[in-house]
mmCIF file of C-alpha atoms in Angstrom:
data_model
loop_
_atom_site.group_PDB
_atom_site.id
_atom_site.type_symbol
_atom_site.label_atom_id
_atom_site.label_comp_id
_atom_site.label_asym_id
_atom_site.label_seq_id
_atom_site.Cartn_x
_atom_site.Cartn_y
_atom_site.Cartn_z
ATOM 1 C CA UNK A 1 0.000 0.000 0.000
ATOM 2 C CA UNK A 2 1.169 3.724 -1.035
ATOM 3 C CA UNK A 3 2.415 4.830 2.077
ATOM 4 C CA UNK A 4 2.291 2.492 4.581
ATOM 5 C CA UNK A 5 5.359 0.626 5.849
ATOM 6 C CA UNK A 6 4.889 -2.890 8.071
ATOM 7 C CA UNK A 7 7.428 -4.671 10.506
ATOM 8 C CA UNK A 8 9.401 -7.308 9.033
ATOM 9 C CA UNK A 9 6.807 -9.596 9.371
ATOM 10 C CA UNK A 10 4.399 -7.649 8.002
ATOM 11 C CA UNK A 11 2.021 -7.847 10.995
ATOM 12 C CA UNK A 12 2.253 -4.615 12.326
ATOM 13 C CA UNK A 13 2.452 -1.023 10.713
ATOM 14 C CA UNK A 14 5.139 1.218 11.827
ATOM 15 C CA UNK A 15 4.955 4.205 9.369
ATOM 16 C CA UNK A 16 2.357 5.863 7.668
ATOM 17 C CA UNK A 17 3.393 8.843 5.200
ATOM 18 C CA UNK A 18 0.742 10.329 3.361
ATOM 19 C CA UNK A 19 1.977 13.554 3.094
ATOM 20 C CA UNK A 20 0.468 15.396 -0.133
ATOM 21 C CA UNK A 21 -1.927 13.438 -0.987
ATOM 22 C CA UNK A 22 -5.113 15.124 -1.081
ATOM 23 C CA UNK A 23 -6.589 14.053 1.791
ATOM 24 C CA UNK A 24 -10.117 15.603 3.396
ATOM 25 C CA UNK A 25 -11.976 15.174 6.631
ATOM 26 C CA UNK A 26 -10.325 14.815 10.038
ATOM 27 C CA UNK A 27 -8.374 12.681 12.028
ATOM 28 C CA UNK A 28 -10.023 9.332 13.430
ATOM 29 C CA UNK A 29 -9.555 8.594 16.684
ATOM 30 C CA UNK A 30 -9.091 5.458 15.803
ATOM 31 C CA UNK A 31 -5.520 6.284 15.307
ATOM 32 C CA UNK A 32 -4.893 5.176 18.796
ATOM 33 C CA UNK A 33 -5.012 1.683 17.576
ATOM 34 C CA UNK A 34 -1.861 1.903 15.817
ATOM 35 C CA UNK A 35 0.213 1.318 19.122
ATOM 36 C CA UNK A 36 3.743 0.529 17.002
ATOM 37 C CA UNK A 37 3.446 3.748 14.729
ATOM 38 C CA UNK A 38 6.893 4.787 14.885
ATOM 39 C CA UNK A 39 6.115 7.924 11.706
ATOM 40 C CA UNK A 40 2.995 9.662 11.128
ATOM 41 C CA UNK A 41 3.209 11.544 8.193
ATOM 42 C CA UNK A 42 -0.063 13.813 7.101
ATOM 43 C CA UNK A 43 1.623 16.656 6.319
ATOM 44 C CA UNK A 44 0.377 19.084 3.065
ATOM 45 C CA UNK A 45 -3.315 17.977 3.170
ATOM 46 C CA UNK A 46 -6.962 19.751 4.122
ATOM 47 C CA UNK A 47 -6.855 17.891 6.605
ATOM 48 C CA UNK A 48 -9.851 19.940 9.538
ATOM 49 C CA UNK A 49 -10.919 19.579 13.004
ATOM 50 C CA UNK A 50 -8.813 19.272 15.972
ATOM 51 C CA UNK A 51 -6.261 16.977 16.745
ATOM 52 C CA UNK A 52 -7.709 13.721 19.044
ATOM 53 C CA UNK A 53 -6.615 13.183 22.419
ATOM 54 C CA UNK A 54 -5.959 9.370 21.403
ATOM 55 C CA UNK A 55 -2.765 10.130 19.531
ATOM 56 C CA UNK A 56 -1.138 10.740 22.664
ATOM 57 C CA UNK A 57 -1.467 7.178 23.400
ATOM 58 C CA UNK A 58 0.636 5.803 20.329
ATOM 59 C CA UNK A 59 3.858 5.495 22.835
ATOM 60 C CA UNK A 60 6.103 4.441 20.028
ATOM 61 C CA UNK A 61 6.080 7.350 18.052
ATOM 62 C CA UNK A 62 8.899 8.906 16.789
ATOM 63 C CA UNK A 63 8.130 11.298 13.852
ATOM 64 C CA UNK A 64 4.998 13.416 14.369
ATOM 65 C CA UNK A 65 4.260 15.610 10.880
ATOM 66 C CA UNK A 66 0.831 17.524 10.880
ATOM 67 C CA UNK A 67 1.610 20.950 9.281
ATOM 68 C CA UNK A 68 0.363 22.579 6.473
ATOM 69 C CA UNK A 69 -3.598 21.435 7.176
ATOM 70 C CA UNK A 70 -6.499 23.354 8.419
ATOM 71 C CA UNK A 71 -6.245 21.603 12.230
ATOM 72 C CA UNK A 72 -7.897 23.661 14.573
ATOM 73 C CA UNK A 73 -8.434 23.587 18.790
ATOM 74 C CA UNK A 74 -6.241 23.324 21.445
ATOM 75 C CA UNK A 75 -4.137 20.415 22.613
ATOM 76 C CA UNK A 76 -4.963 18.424 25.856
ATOM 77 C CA UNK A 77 -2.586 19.429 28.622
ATOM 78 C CA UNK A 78 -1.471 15.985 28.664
ATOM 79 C CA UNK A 79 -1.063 15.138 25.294
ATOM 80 C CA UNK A 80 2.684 14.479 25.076
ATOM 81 C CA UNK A 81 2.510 12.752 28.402
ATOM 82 C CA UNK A 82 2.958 8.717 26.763
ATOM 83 C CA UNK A 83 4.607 10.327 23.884
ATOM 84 C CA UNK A 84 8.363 9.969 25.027
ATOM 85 C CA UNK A 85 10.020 8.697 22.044
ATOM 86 C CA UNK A 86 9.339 11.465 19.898
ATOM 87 C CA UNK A 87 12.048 13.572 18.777
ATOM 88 C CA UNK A 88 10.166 15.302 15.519
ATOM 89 C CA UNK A 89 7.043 17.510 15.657
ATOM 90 C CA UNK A 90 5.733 19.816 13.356
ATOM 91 C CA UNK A 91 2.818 20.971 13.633
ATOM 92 C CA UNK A 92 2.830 24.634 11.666
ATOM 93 C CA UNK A 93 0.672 26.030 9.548
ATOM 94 C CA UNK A 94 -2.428 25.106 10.978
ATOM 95 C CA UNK A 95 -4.701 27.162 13.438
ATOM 96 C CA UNK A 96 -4.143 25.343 16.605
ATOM 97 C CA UNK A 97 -4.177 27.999 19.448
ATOM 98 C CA UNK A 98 -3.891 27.925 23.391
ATOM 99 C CA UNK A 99 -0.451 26.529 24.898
ATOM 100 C CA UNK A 100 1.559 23.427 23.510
ATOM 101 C CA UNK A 101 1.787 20.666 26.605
ATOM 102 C CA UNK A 102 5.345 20.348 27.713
ATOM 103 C CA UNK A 103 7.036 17.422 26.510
ATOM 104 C CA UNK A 104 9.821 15.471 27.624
ATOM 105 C CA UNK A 105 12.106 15.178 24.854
ATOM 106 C CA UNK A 106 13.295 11.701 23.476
ATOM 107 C CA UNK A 107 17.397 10.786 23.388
ATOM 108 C CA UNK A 108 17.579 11.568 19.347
ATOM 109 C CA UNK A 109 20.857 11.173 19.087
ATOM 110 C CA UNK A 110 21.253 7.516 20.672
ATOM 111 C CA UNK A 111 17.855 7.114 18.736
ATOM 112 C CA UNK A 112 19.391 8.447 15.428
ATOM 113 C CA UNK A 113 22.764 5.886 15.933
ATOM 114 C CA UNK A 114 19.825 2.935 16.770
ATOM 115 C CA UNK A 115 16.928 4.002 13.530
ATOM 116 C CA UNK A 116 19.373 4.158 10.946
ATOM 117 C CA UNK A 117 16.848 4.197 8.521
ATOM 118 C CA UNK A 118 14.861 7.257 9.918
ATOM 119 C CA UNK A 119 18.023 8.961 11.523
ATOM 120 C CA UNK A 120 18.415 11.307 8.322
ATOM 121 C CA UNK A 121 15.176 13.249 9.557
ATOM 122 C CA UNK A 122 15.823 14.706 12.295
ATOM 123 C CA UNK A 123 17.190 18.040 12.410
ATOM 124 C CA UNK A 124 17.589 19.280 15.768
ATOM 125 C CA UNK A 125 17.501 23.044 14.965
ATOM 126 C CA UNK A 126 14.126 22.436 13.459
ATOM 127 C CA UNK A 127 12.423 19.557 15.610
ATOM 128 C CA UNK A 128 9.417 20.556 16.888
ATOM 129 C CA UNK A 129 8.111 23.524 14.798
ATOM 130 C CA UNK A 130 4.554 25.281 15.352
ATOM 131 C CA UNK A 131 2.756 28.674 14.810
ATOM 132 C CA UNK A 132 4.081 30.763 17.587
ATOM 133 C CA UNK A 133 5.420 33.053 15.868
ATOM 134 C CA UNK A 134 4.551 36.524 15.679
ATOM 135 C CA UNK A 135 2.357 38.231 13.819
ATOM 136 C CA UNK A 136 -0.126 35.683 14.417
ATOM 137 C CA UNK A 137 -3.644 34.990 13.115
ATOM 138 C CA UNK A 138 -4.691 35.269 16.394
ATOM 139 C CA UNK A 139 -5.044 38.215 18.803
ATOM 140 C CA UNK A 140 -2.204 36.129 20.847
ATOM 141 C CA UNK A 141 0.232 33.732 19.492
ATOM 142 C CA UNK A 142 0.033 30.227 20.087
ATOM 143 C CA UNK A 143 2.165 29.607 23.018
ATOM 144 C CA UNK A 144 4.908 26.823 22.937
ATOM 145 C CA UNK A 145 8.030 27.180 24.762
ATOM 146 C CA UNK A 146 9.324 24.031 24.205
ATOM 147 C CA UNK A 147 9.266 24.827 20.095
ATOM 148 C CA UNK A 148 12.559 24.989 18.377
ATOM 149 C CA UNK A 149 11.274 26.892 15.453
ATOM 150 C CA UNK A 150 8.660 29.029 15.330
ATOM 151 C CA UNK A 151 6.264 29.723 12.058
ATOM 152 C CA UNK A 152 3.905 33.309 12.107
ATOM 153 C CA UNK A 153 0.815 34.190 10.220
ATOM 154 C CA UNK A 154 3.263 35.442 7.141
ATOM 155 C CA UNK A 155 4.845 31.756 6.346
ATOM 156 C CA UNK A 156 8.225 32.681 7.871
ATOM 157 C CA UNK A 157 9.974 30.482 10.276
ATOM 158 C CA UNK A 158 12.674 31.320 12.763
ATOM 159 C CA UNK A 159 14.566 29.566 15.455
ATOM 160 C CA UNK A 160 13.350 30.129 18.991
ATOM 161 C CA UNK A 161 16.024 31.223 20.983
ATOM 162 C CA UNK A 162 16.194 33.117 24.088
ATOM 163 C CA UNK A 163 17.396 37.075 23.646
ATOM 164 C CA UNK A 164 20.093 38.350 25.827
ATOM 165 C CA UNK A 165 17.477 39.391 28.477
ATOM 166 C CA UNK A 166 15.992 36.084 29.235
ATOM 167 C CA UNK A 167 19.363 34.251 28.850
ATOM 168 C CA UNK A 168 19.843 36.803 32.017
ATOM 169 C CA UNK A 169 17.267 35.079 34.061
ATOM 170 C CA UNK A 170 15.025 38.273 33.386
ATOM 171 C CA UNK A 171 11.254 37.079 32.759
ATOM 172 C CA UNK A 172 9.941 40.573 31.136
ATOM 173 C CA UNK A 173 11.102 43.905 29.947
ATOM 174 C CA UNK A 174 9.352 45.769 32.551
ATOM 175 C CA UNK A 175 11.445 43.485 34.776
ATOM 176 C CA UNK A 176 14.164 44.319 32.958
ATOM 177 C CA UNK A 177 13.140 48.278 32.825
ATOM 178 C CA UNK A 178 12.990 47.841 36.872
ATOM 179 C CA UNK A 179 16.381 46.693 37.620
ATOM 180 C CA UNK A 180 17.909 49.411 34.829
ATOM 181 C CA UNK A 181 15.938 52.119 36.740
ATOM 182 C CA UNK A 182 17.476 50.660 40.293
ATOM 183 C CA UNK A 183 20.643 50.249 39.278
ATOM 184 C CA UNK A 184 20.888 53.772 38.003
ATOM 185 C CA UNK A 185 19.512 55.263 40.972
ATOM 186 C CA UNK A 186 21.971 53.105 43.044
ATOM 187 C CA UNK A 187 25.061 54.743 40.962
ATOM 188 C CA UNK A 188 23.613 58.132 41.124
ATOM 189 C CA UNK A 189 23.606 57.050 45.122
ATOM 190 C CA UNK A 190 26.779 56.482 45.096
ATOM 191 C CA UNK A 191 28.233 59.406 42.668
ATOM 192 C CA UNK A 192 26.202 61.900 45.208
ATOM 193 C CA UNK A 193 28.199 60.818 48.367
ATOM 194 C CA UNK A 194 31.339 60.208 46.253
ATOM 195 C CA UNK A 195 30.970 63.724 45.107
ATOM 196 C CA UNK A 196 30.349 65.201 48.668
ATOM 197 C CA UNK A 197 33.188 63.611 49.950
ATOM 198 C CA UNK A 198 35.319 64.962 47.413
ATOM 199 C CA UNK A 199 33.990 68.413 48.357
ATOM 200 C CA UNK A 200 34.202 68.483 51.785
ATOM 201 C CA UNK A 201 37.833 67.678 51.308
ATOM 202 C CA UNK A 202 38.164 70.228 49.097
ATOM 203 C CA UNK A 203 36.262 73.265 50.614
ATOM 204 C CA UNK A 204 37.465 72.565 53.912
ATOM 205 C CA UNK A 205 39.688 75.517 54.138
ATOM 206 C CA UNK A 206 37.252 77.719 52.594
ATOM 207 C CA UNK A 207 35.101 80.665 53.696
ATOM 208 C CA UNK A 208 31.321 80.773 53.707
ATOM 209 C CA UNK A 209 31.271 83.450 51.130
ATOM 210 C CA UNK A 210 33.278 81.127 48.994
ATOM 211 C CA UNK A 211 31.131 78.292 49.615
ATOM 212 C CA UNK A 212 27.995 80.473 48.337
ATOM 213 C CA UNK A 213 29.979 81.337 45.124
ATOM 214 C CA UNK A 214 31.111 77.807 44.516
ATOM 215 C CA UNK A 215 27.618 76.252 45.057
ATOM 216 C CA UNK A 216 25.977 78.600 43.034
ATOM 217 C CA UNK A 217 28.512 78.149 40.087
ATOM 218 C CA UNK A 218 27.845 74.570 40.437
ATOM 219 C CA UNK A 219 23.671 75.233 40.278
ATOM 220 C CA UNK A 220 24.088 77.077 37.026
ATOM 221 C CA UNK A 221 26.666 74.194 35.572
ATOM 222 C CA UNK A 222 23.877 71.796 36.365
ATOM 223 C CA UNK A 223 20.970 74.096 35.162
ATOM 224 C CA UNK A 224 22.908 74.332 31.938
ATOM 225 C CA UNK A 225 23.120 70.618 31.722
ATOM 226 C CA UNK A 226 19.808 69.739 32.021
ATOM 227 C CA UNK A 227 18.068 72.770 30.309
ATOM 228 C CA UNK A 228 16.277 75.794 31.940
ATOM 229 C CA UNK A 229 12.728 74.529 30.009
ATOM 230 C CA UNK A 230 13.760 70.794 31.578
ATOM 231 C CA UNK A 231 11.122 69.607 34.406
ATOM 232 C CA UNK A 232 14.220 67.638 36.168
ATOM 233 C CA UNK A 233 14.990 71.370 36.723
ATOM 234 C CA UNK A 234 12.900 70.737 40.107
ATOM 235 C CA UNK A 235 15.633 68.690 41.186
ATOM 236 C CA UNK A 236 17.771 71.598 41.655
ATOM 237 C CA UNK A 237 15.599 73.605 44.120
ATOM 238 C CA UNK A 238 14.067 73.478 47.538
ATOM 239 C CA UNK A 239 10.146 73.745 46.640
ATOM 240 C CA UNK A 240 8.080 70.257 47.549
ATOM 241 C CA UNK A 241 6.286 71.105 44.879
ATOM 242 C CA UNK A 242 8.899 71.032 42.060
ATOM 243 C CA UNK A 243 10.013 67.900 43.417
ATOM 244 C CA UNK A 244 6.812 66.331 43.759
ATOM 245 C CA UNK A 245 6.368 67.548 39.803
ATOM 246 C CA UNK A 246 9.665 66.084 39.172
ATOM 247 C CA UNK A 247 8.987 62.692 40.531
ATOM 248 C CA UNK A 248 5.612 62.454 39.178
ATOM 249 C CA UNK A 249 6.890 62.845 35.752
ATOM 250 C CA UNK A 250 9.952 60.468 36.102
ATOM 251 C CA UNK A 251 6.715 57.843 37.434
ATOM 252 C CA UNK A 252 5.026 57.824 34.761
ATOM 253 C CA UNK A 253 7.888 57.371 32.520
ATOM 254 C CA UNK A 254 8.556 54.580 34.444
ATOM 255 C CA UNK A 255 5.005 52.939 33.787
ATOM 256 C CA UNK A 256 5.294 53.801 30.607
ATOM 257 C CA UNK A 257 8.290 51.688 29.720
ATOM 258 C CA UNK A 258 6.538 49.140 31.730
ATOM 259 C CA UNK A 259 3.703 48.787 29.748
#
């Protein structure tokens, strides 16, 4: 039969690729019967519906290929939970939605060196591939951090990898925005009693007439430096009210960045 490969002995099936071959309808549940599938091939089809919960029980499967269908639904939180021998999934360019079920990845390369015969698919940059990329047909992306590619609404497909931030252990940019904002109000901290040290080391010897000069030299320097229309200009004086200004204004720039 086109597609459909059988054990040695030609009692069981162990592959089925139909990929591109014009099938309709949707998937039986029935599937589940199929216990030594190793490779499920229905890739490039019209295939509809959702995807049954009773594929998760075919425990020998290896090579998972759904993509390019019209699959729709969400998978069952526990759908990869008997499926720990796969090491391919792709299941892009569909309209499957929610979260992707964690799954606990199979050994590929001791089951590459052992399934000689199916070792020369597996790719492990492009493994498990869905549609969480952005943009997305949906108002939010399908959600799938265990993906090693993802596909978006466009056709294009990139790697998932983590960006400098998260390989920092940083969950969200308005984390991220939060420790920038302390750590520059911890150096400015530290620059302000750095800087009155210095000075009372240096005016020690001077007079308090000299002292009114220097300070009010040092005013205009910093009035110059942040600009005399600037509202961090209410930093400079001694009014509540420019400094409650001030710090309302540096807030909301704050929450901004946060958003």
């Amino acid at each position: 039969w086109h597609g459909v490969t059988c054990d040695e002995g030609n009692t069981t099936i162990i592959e089925l690729n139909l990929t591109n071959n014009g099938l309709s309808g949707t998937i039986s549940k029935s599937i589940s019967a199929l216990r030594s599938l190793r490779v499920l091939d229905l890739s490039d089809n019209d295939i509809k519906g959702t995807i049954p919960s009773e594929m998760g029980n075919l425990s020998e499967l290896v090579r998972l290929r759904l993509s390019f269908n019209e699959l729709t639904g969400e998978l069952p939180p526990d759908f990869f939970k008997g499926l720990n021998n796969l090491a391919v999934i792709q299941l892009h360019h569909n309209r499957i939605r929610g979260k992707i079920p964690h799954i606990a990845w199979a050994a590929e390369k001791e089951w590459t060196e052992n399934h000689h015969s199916l070792g020369s698919i597996l790719n492990y940059s492009s493994s498990f591939i869905a549609d969480c990329g952005n943009p997305s047909d949906f108002r939010e992306s399908l959600n799938c951090p265990d993906c090693t590619m993802c596909c978006n609404a466009q056709g294009d497909c990139h790697p998932q990898e983590q960006t400098d931030i998260q390989k920092l252990k940083i969950e969200s940019y308005a984390h991220f925005s939060f420790i920038y904002f302390a750590c520059i109000v911890g150096v400015s901290i530290i620059v302000v009693f750095a800087l009155f040290g210095i000075d009372r080391c240096r005016n020690v010897h001077l007079t308090e007439v000299d002292m009114t000069q220097l300070t009010e030299k040092d005013r205009k320097y910093a009035l110059d430096a942040l600009g005399v229309d600037s509202v961090y200009q209410f930093f400079l004086s001694k009014s509540y009210v420019g400094w409650s200004i001030a710090l309302a204004i540096v807030a909301f720039q704050i929450a901004m960045l946060c958003e």
